[in-house]
XYZ file of C-alpha atoms in Angstrom:
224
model
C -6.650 21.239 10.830
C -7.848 21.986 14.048
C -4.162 23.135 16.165
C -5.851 22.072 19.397
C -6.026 18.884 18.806
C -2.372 18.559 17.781
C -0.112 17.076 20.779
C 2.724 16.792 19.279
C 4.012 17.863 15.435
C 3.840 14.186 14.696
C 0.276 13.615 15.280
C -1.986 14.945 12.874
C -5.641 14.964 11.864
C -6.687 13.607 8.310
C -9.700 12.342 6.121
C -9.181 8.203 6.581
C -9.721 6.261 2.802
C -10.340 2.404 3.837
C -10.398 -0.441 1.027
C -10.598 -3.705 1.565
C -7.439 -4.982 -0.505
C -5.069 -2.034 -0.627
C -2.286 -1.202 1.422
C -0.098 1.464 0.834
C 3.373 1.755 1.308
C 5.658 4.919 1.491
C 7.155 6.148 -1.729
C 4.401 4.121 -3.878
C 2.694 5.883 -6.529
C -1.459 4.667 -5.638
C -4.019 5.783 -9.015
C -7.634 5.667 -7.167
C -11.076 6.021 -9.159
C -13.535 8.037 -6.920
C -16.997 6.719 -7.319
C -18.835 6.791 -3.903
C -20.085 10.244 -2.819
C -18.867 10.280 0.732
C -15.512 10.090 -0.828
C -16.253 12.442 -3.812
C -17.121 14.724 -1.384
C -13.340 13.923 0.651
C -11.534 14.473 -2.628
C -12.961 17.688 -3.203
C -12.096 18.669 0.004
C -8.359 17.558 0.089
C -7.827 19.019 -3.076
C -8.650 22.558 -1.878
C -6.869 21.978 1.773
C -3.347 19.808 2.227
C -3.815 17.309 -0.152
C -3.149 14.308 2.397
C -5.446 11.267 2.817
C -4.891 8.433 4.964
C -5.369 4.728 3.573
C -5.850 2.041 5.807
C -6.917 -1.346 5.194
C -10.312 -2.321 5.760
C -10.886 -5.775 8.322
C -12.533 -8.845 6.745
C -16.039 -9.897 7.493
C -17.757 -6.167 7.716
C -21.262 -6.234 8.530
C -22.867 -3.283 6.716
C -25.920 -3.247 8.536
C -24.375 -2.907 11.940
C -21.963 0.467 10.660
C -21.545 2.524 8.037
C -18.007 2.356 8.399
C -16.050 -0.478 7.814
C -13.308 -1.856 10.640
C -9.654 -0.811 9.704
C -6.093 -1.702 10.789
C -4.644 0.417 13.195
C -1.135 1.408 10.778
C -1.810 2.613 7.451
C -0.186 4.847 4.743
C -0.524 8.690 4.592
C -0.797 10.058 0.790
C -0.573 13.101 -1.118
C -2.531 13.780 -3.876
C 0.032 14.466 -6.547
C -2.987 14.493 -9.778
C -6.431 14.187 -10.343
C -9.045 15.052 -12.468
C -12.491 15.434 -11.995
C -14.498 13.369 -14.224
C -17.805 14.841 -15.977
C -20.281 12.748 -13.352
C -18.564 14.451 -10.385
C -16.347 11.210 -10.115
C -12.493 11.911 -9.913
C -9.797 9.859 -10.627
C -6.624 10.456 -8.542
C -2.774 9.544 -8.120
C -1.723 9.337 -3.983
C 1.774 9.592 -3.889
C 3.264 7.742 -0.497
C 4.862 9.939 2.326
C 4.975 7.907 5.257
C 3.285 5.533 7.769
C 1.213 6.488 10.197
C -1.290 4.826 13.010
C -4.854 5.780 14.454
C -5.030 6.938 17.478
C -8.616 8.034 17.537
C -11.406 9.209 15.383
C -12.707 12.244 15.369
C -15.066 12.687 12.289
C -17.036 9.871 11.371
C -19.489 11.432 8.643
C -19.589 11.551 6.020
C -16.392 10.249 6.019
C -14.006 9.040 8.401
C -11.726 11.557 10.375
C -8.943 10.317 12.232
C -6.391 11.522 14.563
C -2.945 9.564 13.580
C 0.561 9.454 14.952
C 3.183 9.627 11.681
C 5.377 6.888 11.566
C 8.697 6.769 10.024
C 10.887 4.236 8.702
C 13.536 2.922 11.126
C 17.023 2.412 8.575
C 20.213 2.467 8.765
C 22.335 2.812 6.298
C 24.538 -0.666 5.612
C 27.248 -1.334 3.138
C 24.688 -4.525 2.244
C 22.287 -2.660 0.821
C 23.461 -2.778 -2.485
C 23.666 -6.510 -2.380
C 20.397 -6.400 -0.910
C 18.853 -4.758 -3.685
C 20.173 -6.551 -6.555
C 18.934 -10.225 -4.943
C 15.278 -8.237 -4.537
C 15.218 -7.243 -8.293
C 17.066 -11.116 -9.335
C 14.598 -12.989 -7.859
C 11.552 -10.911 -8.814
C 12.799 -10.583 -12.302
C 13.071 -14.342 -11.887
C 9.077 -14.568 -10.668
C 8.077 -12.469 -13.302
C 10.297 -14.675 -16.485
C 12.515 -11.368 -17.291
C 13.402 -7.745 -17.830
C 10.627 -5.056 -17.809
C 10.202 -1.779 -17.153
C 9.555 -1.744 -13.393
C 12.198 -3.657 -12.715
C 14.391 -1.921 -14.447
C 12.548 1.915 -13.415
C 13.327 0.381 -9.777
C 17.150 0.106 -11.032
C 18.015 2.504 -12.168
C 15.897 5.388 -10.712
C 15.056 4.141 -6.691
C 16.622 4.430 -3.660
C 16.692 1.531 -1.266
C 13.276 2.787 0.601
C 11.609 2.855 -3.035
C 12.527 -0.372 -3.731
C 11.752 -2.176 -1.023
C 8.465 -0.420 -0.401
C 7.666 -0.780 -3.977
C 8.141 -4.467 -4.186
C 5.803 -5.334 -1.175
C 3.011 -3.430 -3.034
C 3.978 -5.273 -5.744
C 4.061 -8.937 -4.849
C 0.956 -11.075 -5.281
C 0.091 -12.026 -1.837
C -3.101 -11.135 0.444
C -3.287 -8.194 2.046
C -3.261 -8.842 4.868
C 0.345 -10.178 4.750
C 0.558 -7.194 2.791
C -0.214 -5.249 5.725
C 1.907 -7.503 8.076
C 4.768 -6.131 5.777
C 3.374 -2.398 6.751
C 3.651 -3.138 10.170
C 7.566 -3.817 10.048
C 9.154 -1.229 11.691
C 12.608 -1.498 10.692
C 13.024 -1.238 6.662
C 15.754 -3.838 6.905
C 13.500 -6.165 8.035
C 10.730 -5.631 5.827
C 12.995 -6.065 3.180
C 14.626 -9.413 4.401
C 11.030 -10.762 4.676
C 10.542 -9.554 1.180
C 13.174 -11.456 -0.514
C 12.014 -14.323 1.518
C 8.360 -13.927 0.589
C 9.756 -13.571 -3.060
C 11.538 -16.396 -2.638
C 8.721 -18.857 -1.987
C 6.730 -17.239 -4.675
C 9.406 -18.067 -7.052
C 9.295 -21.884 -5.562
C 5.827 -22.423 -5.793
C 5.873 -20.844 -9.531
C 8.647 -23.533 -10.166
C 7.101 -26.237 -8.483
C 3.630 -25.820 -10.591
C 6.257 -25.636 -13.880
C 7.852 -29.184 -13.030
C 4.616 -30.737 -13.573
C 2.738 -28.494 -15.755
C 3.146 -31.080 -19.215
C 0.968 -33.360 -16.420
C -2.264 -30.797 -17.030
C -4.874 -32.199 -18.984
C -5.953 -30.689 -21.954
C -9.620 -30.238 -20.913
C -9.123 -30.043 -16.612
C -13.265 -30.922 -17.296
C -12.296 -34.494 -18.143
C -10.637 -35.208 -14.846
């Protein structure tokens, strides 16, 4: 990294990985297959530097003729990557294991892939003798989505800290992402993980609600 262009030791330059239905949350575990050359070419290049790569979530409606780079979200996740193997046809596949939130400040690269300048971001907690509680009506309800025990429920459990599992969940839960990434945006764990268990919460009454009623589904919906 260029020092000159670091202002402060939380600002920091790195190679900028947008998709269009990812977002990435700290202390998540991300496995990435590497198929388009500009971002061959960024792998290659982490892997024999830092390691870090920034993914940010890419805007709807991108007009491809207009830019070769899609519109992001300002706050996105900064990854390491922990594995990866190159793949015979120069493809790789990768594992990005979360460190922390960050958001773009500028760009400073934009080919053949996306350079930006970010600001890291960290997560705003304090401890609270609730957590505990909190955790166990996360993992109760989204066993409760889910119909049961399995193993990332019970990996969460036994093995997480309160950051994991709150972070872990909102990458987990079915919902777009860009409520995903409204989630991302939360400064304050505690908050992101009270709007969690509520998200959770209306997952698991819509799931419900569609049971109630499910001997009503025809056999054949074609007949209706």
């Amino acid at each position: 990294m260029d020092s000159d262009r670091l202002s402060s030791p939380d600002i920091i330059e790195v190679p900028i990985f947008p998709l269009p239905d990812v977002v990435f949350f700290p202390r998540t575990i991300l496995p990435l297959h590497i198929f388009e050359q500009r971002y061959r070419q960024m792998v290659s290049e982490c892997v024999s530097r830092d390691k870090h790569i920034g993914m940010v979530l890419q805007k709807p409606d991108w007009d491809h003729s207009l830019s070769d780079s899609p519109p992001v979200y300002s706050v996105g996740g900064l990854g390491t990557i922990s594995d990866f193997q190159e793949l015979e046809d120069g493809k790789y596949d990768i594992v990005l294991s979360g460190i922390t939130r960050f958001e773009i400040l500028d760009f400073v690269a934009d080919t053949p892939y996306q350079i930006a300048r970010v600001k890291l971001l960290g997560e705003a907690y304090d401890e609270h003798e609730d957590d505990t509680m909190m955790s166990r009506a996360l993992l109760d309800k989204f066993r409760l989505f889910l119909g049961g025990e399995d193993s990332f429920t019970s990996y969460l459990e036994e093995e997480s800290d309160f950051h994991t599992l709150v972070n872990s969940l909102c990458s987990a839960i079915p919902i777009p992402p860009g409520d995903k990434q409204s989630l991302l945006e939360m400064t304050h764990l505690r908050v992101r993980a009270e709007a969690t268990l509520s998200i959770i919460g209306e997952l698991l009454n819509q799931k419900e609600f569609v049971a109630e009623y499910e001997h009503l589904r025809p056999d054949d919906p074609s007949s209706n």
